[in-house]
XYZ file of N, CA and C in Angstrom:
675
model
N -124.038 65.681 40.336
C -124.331 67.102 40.128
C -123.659 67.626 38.865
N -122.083 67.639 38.366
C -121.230 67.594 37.662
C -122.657 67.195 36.082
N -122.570 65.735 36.624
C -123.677 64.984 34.913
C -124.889 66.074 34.822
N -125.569 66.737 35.807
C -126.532 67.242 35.510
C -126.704 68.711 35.557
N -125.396 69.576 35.710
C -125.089 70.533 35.160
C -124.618 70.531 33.759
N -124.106 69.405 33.200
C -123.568 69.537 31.710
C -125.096 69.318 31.059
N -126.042 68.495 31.401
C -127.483 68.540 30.973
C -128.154 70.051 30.308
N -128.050 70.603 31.960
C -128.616 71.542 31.437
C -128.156 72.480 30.638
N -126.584 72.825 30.511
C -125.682 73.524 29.687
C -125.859 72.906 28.336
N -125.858 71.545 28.104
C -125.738 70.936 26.608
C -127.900 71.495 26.807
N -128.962 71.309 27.185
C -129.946 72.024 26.871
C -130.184 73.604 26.442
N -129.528 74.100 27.899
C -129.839 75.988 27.076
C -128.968 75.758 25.793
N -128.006 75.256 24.868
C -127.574 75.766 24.223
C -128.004 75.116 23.022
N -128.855 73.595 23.323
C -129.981 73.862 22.008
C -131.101 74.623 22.162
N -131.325 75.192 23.002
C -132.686 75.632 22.559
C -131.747 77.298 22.037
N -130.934 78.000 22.603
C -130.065 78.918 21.619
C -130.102 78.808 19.894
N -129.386 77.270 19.939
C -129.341 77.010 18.507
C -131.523 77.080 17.783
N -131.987 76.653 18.329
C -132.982 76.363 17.401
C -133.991 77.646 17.641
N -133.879 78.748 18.332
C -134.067 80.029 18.632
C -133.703 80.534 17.390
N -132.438 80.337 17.238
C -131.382 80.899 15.640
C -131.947 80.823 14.740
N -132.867 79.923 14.377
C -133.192 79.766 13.449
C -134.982 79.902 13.075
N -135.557 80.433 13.957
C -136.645 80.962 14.283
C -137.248 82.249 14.119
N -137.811 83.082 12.977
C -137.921 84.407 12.921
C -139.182 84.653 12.572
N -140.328 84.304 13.613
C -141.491 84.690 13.303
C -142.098 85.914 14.335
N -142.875 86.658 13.381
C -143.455 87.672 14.352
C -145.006 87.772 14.584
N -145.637 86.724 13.352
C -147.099 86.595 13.575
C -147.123 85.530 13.470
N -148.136 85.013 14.168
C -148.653 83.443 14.538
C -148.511 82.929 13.094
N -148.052 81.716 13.764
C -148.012 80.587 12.389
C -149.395 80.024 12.419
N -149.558 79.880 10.925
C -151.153 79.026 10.681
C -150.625 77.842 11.561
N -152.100 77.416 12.157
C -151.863 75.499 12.273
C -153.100 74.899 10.985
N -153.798 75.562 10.374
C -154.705 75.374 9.752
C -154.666 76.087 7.903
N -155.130 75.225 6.969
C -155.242 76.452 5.738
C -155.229 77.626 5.765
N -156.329 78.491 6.885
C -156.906 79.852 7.052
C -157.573 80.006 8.206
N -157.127 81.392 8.567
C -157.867 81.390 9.771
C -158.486 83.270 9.901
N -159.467 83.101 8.760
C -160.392 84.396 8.690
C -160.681 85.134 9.919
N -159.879 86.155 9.958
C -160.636 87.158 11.581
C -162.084 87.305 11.655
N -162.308 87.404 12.641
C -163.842 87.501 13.042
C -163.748 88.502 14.474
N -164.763 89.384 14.773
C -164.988 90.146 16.027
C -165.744 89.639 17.224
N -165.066 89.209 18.370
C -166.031 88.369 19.272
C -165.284 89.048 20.576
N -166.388 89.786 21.096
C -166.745 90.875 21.950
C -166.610 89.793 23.669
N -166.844 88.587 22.947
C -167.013 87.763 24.024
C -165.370 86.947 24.477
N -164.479 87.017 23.609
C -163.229 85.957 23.860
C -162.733 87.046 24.577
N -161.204 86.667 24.683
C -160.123 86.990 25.533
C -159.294 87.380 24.336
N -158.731 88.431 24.073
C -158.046 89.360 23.101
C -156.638 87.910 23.132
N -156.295 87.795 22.299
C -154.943 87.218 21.801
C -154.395 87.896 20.541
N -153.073 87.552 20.490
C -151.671 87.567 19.807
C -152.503 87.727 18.105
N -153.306 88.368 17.741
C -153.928 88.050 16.096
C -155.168 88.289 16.572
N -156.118 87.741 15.625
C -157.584 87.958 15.935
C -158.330 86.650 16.021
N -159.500 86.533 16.266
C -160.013 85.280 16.342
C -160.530 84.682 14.815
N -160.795 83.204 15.007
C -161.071 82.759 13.509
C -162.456 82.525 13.734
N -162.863 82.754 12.254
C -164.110 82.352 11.438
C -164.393 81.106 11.590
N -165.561 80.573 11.946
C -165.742 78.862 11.608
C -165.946 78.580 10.264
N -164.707 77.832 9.465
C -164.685 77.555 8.391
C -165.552 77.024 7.401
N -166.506 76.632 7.982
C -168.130 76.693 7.497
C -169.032 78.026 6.629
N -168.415 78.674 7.184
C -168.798 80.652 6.530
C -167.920 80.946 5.847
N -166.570 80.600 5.477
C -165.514 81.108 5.134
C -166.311 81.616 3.480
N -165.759 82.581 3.056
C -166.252 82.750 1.546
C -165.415 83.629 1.072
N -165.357 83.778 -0.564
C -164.602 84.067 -1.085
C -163.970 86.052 -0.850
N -164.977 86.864 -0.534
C -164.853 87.735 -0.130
C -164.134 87.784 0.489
N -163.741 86.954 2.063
C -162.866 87.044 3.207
C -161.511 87.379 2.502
N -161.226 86.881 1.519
C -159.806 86.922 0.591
C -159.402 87.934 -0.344
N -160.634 88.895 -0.022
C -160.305 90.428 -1.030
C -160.952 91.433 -0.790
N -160.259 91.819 -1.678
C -160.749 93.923 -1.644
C -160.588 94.660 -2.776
N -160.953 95.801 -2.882
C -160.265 96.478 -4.064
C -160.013 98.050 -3.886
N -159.726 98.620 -4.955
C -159.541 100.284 -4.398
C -158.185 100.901 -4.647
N -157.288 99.522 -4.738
C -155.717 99.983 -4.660
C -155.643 100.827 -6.255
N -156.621 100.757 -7.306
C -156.342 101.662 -8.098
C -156.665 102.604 -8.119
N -157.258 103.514 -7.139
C -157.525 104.969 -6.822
C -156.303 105.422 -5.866
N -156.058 106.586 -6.689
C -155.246 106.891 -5.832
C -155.538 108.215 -4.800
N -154.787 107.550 -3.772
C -155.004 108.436 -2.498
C -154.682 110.056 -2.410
N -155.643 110.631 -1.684
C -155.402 112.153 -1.290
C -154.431 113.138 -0.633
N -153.393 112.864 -1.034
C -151.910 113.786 -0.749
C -152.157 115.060 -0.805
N -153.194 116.062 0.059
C -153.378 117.081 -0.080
C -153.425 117.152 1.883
N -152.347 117.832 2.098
C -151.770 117.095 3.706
C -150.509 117.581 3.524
N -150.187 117.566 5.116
C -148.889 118.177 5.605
C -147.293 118.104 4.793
N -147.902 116.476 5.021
C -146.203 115.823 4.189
C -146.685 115.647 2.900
N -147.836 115.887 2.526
C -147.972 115.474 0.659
C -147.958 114.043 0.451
N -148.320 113.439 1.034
C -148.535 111.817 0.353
C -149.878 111.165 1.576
N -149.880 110.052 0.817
C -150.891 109.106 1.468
C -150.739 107.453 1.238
N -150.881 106.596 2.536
C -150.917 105.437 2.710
C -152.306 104.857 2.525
N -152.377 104.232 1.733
C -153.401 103.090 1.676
C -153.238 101.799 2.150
N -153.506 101.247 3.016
C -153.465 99.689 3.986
C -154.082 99.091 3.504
N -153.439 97.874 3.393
C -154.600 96.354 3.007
C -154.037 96.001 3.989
N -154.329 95.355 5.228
C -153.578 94.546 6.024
C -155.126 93.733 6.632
N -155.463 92.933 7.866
C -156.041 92.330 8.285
C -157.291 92.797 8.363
N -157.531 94.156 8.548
C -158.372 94.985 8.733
C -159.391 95.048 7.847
N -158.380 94.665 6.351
C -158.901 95.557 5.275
C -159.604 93.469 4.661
N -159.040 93.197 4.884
C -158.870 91.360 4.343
C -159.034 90.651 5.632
N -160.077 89.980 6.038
C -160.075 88.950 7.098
C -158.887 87.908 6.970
N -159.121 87.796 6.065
C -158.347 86.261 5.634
C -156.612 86.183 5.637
N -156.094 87.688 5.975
C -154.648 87.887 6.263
C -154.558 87.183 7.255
N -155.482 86.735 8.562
C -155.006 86.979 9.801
C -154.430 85.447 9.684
N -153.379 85.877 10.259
C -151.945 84.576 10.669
C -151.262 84.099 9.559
N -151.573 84.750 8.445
C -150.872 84.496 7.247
C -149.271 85.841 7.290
N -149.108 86.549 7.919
C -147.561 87.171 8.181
C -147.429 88.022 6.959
N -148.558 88.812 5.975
C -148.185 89.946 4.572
C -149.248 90.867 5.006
N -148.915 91.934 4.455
C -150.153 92.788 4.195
C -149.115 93.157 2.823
N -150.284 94.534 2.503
C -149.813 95.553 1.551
C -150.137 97.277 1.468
N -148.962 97.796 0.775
C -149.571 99.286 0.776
C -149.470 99.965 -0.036
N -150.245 101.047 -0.581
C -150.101 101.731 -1.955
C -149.709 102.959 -1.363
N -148.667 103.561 -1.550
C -148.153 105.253 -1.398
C -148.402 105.870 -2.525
N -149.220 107.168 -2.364
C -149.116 108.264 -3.424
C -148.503 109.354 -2.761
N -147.690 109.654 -3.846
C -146.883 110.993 -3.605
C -146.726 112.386 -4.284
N -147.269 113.326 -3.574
C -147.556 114.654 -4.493
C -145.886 115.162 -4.608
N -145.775 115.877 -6.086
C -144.274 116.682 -6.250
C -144.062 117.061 -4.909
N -142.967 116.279 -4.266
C -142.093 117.174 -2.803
C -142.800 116.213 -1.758
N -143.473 115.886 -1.965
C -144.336 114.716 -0.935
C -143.211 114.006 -0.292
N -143.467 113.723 1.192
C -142.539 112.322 1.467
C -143.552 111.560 2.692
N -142.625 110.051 2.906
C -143.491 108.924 3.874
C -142.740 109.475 4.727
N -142.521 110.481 5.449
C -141.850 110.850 6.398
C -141.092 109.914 7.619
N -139.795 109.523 8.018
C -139.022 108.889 8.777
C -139.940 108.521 9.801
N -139.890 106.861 10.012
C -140.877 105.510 10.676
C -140.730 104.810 10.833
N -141.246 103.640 11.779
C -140.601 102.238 11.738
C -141.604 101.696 11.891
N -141.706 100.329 11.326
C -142.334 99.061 11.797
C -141.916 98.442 12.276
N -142.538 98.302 13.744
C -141.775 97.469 14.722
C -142.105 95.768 14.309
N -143.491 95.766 13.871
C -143.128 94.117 13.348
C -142.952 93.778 12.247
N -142.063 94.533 10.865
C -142.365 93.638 9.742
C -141.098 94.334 9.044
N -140.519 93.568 7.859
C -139.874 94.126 7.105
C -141.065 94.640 5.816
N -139.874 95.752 5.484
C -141.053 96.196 3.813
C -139.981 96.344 2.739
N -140.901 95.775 1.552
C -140.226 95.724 0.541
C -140.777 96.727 -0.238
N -140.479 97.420 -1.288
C -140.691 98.610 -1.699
C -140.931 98.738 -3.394
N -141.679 98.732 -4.170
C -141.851 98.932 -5.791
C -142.089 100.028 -6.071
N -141.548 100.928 -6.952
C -141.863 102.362 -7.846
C -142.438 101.981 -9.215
N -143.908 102.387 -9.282
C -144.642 102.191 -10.388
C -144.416 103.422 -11.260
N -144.908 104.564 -10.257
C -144.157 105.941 -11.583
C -143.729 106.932 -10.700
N -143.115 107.677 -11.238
C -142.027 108.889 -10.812
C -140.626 108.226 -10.129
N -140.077 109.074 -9.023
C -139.188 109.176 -8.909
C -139.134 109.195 -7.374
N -138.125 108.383 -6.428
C -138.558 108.878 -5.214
C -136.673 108.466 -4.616
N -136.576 109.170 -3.479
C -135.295 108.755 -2.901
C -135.588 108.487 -1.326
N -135.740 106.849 -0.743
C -135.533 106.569 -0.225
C -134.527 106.025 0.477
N -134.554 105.884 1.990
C -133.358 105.768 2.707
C -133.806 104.647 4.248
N -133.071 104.049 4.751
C -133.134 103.808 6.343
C -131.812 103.625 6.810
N -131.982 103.928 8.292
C -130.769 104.557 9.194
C -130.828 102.765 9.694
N -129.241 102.541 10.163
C -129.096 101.373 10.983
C -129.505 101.969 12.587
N -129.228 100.543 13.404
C -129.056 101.409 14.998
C -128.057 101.496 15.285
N -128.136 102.207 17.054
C -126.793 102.766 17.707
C -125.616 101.784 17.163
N -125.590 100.409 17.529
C -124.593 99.746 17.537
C -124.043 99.627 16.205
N -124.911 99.911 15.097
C -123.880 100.327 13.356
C -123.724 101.437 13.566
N -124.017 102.268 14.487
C -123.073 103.619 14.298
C -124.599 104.369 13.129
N -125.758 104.275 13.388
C -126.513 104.514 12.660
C -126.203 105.044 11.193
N -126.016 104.012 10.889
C -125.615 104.506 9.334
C -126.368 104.515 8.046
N -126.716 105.789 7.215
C -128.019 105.791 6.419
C -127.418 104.807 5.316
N -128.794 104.178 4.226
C -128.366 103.282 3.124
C -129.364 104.177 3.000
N -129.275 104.842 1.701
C -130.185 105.612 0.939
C -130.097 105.804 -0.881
N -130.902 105.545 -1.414
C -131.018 105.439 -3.190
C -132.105 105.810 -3.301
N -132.073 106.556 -4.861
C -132.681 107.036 -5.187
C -133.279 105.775 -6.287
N -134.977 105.775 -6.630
C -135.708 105.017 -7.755
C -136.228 105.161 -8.294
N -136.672 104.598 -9.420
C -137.002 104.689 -10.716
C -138.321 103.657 -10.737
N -139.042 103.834 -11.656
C -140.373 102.742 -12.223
C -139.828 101.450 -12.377
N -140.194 100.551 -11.923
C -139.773 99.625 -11.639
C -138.499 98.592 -10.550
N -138.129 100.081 -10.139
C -137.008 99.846 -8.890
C -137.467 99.113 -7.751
N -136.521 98.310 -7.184
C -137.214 98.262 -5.482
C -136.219 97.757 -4.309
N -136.748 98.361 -3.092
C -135.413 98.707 -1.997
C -136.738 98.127 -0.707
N -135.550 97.526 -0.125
C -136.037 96.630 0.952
C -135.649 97.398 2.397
N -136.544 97.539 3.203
C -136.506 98.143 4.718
C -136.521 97.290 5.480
N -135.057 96.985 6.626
C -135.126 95.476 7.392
C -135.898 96.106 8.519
N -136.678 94.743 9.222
C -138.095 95.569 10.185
C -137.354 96.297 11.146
N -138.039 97.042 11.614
C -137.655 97.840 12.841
C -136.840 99.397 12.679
N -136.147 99.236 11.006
C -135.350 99.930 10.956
C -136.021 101.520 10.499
N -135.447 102.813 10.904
C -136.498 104.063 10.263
C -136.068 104.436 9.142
N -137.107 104.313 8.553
C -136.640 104.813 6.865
C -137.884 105.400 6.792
N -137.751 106.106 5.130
C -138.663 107.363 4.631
C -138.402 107.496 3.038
N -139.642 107.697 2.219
C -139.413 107.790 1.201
C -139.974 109.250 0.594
N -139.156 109.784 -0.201
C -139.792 111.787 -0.766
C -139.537 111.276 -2.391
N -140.532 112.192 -2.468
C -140.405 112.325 -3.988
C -140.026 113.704 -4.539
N -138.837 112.916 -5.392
C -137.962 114.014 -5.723
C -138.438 114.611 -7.160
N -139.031 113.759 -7.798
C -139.476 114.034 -8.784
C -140.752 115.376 -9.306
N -140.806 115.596 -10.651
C -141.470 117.213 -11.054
C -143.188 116.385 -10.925
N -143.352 114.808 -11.084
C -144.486 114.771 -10.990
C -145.131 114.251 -10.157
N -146.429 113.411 -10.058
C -147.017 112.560 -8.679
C -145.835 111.216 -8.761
N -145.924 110.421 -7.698
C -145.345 109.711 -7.628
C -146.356 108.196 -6.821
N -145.885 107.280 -7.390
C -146.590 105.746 -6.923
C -146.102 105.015 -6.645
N -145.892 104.098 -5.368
C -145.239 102.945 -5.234
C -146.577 101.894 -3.991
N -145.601 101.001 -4.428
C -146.254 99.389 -3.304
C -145.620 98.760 -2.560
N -146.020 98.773 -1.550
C -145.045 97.821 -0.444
C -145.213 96.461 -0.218
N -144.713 95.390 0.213
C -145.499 94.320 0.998
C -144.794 94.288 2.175
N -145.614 93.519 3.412
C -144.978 94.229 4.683
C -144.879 92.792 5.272
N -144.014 91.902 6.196
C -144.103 90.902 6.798
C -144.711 90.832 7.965
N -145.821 91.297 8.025
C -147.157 91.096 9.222
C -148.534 91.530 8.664
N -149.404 90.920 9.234
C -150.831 91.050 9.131
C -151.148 92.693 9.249
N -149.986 92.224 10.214
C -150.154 93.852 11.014
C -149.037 95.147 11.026
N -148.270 95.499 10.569
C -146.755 95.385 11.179
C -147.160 96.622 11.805
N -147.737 97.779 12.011
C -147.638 98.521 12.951
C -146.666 99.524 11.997
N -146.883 100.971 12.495
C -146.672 102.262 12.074
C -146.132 103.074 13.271
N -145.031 103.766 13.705
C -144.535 104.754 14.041
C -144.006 105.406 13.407
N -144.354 106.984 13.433
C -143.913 108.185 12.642
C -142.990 108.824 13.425
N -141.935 109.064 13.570
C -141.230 109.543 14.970
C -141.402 110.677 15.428
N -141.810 111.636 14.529
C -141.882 113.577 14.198
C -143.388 113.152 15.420
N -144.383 112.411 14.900
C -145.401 112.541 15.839
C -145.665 111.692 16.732
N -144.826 110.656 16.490
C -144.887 110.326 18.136
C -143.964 110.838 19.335
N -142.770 111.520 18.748
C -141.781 112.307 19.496
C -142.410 113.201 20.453
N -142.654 114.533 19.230
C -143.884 115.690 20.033
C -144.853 115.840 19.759
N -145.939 114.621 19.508
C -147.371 114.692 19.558
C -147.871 113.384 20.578
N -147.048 112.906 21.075
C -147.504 112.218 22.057
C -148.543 112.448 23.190
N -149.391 111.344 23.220
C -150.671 111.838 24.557
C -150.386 111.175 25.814
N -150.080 111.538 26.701
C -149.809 113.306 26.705
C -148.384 113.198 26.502
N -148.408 114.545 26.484
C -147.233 115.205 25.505
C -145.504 114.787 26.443
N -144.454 114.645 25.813
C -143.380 114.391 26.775
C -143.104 115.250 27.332
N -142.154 115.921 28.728
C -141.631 117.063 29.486
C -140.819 117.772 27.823
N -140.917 119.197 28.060
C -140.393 119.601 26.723
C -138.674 119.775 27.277
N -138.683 119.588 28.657
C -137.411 119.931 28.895
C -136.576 117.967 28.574
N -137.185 117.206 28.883
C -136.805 116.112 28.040
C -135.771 116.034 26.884
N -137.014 116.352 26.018
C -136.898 116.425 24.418
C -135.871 117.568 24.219
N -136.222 118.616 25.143
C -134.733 119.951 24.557
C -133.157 119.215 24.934
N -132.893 118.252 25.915
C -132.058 117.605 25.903
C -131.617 116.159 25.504
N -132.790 115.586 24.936
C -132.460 114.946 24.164
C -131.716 114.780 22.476
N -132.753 116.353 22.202
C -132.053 116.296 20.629
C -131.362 118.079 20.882
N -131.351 118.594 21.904
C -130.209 119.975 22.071
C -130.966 120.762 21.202
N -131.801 120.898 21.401
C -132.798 122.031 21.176
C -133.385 123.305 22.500
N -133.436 124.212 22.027
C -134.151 125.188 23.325
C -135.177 125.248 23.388
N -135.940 124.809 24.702
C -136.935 124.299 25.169
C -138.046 124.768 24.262
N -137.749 126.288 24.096
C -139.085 126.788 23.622
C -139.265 126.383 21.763
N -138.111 125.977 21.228
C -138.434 125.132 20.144
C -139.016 123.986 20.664
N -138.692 123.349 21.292
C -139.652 121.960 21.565
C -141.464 122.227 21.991
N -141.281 123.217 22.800
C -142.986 123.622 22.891
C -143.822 123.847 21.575
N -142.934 124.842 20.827
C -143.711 124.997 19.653
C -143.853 123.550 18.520
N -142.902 122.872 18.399
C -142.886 121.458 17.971
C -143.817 120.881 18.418
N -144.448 120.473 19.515
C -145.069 120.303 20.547
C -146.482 120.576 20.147
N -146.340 121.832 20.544
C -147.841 122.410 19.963
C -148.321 122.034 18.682
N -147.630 122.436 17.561
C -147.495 122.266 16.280
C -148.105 120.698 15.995
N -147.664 119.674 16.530
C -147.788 118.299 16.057
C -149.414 117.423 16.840
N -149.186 118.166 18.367
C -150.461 117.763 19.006
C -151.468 118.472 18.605
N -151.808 119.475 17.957
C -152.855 120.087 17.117
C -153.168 119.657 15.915
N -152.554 118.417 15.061
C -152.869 117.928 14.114
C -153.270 118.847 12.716
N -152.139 119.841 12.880
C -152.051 120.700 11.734
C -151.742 120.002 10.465
């Protein structure tokens, strides 16, 4: 019993070790490419389904558009443009997308997280001061700089960060994101624009607010003003 308790102790603690060293969040290729396709008929999995590589064509591998820039005439003053799987078949299980931010004077990407991806961040023109908060256990602590044309500041995944432009004119930057997909939470609207909406008496004790600020928050965000 003794020999085959140390078994399994010397086991959990390789598979610990080789866990360690493991940091994927989208399927690994087993293949060159594996072009999404829509099939109404499979069983939804972890990514999307593949193309039979027989059809594959050069299209599956592009897009264009990222040189128009987007309509920042909106709440927070800026706009996201996505290339991710959606936009490109041929992302799927390859672990990047990309994104173009435009930012009107005073504009910001308002405080968010991607729960699956880190983003890396480029300033093509103006000026912007971005930031992300650690979690509870750093004592949430902001890392925040301000950038310049050609600057760039890295967001580790999960973490909420936000970028404003501080600058007198429009502002441009590019991200690349470590998922096909990485997913978008805005916290302002998923906080109090949630469907349906959270108890407002919740939220007044969560962030010590009086209730009837949280209703109007509330209201305000689920109306898609």
């Amino acid at each position: 019993m003794e020999g085959f308790l140390r078994f399994l102790a010397a086991k959990a603690i390789l598979l610990a070790l080789a866990s360690s060293f493991v940091s994927c969040y989208d399927p690994s290729p087993l293949q060159d490419f594996c072009v999404a396709v829509d099939d109404a008929n499979g069983v939804f999995v972890n990514g999307k389904f593949c193309k039979d590589p027989k059809y594959v064509k050069a299209e599956d591998f592009f897009t264009s558009g990222l040189n128009i820039a987007g309509n920042t005439i909106n709440r927070v003053g800026s706009n996201v443009t996505n290339v991710n799987v959606d936009k490109i078949p041929g992302l799927n299980t390859l672990g990047v997308s990309l994104v173009r931010i435009d930012f009107a004077p005073g504009g910001q990407n308002p405080p968010h997280t991607h729960p699956r991806a880190t983003e890396i961040l480029v300033v093509v023109e103006g000026t912007l001061l971005v930031g992300f908060v650690t979690s509870n256990q750093d004592n949430n602590r902001l890392f925040s700089k301000v950038l310049y044309p050609g600057d760039v500041f890295v967001f580790p995944i999960g973490m909420i960060h936000f970028q404003v432009n501080v600058g007198r004119t429009n502002a441009i930057a590019f991200a690349g994101l470590g998922s096909q997909n990485p997913g978008t939470i805005t916290i302002a609207d998923a906080i109090f624009g949630s469907k349906p909406l959270i108890m407002p008496e919740i939220l007044a004790k969560a962030f010590q607010l009086d209730v009837n600020v949280v209703r109007y928050l509330e209201a305000r965000f689920s109306s898609n003003y």
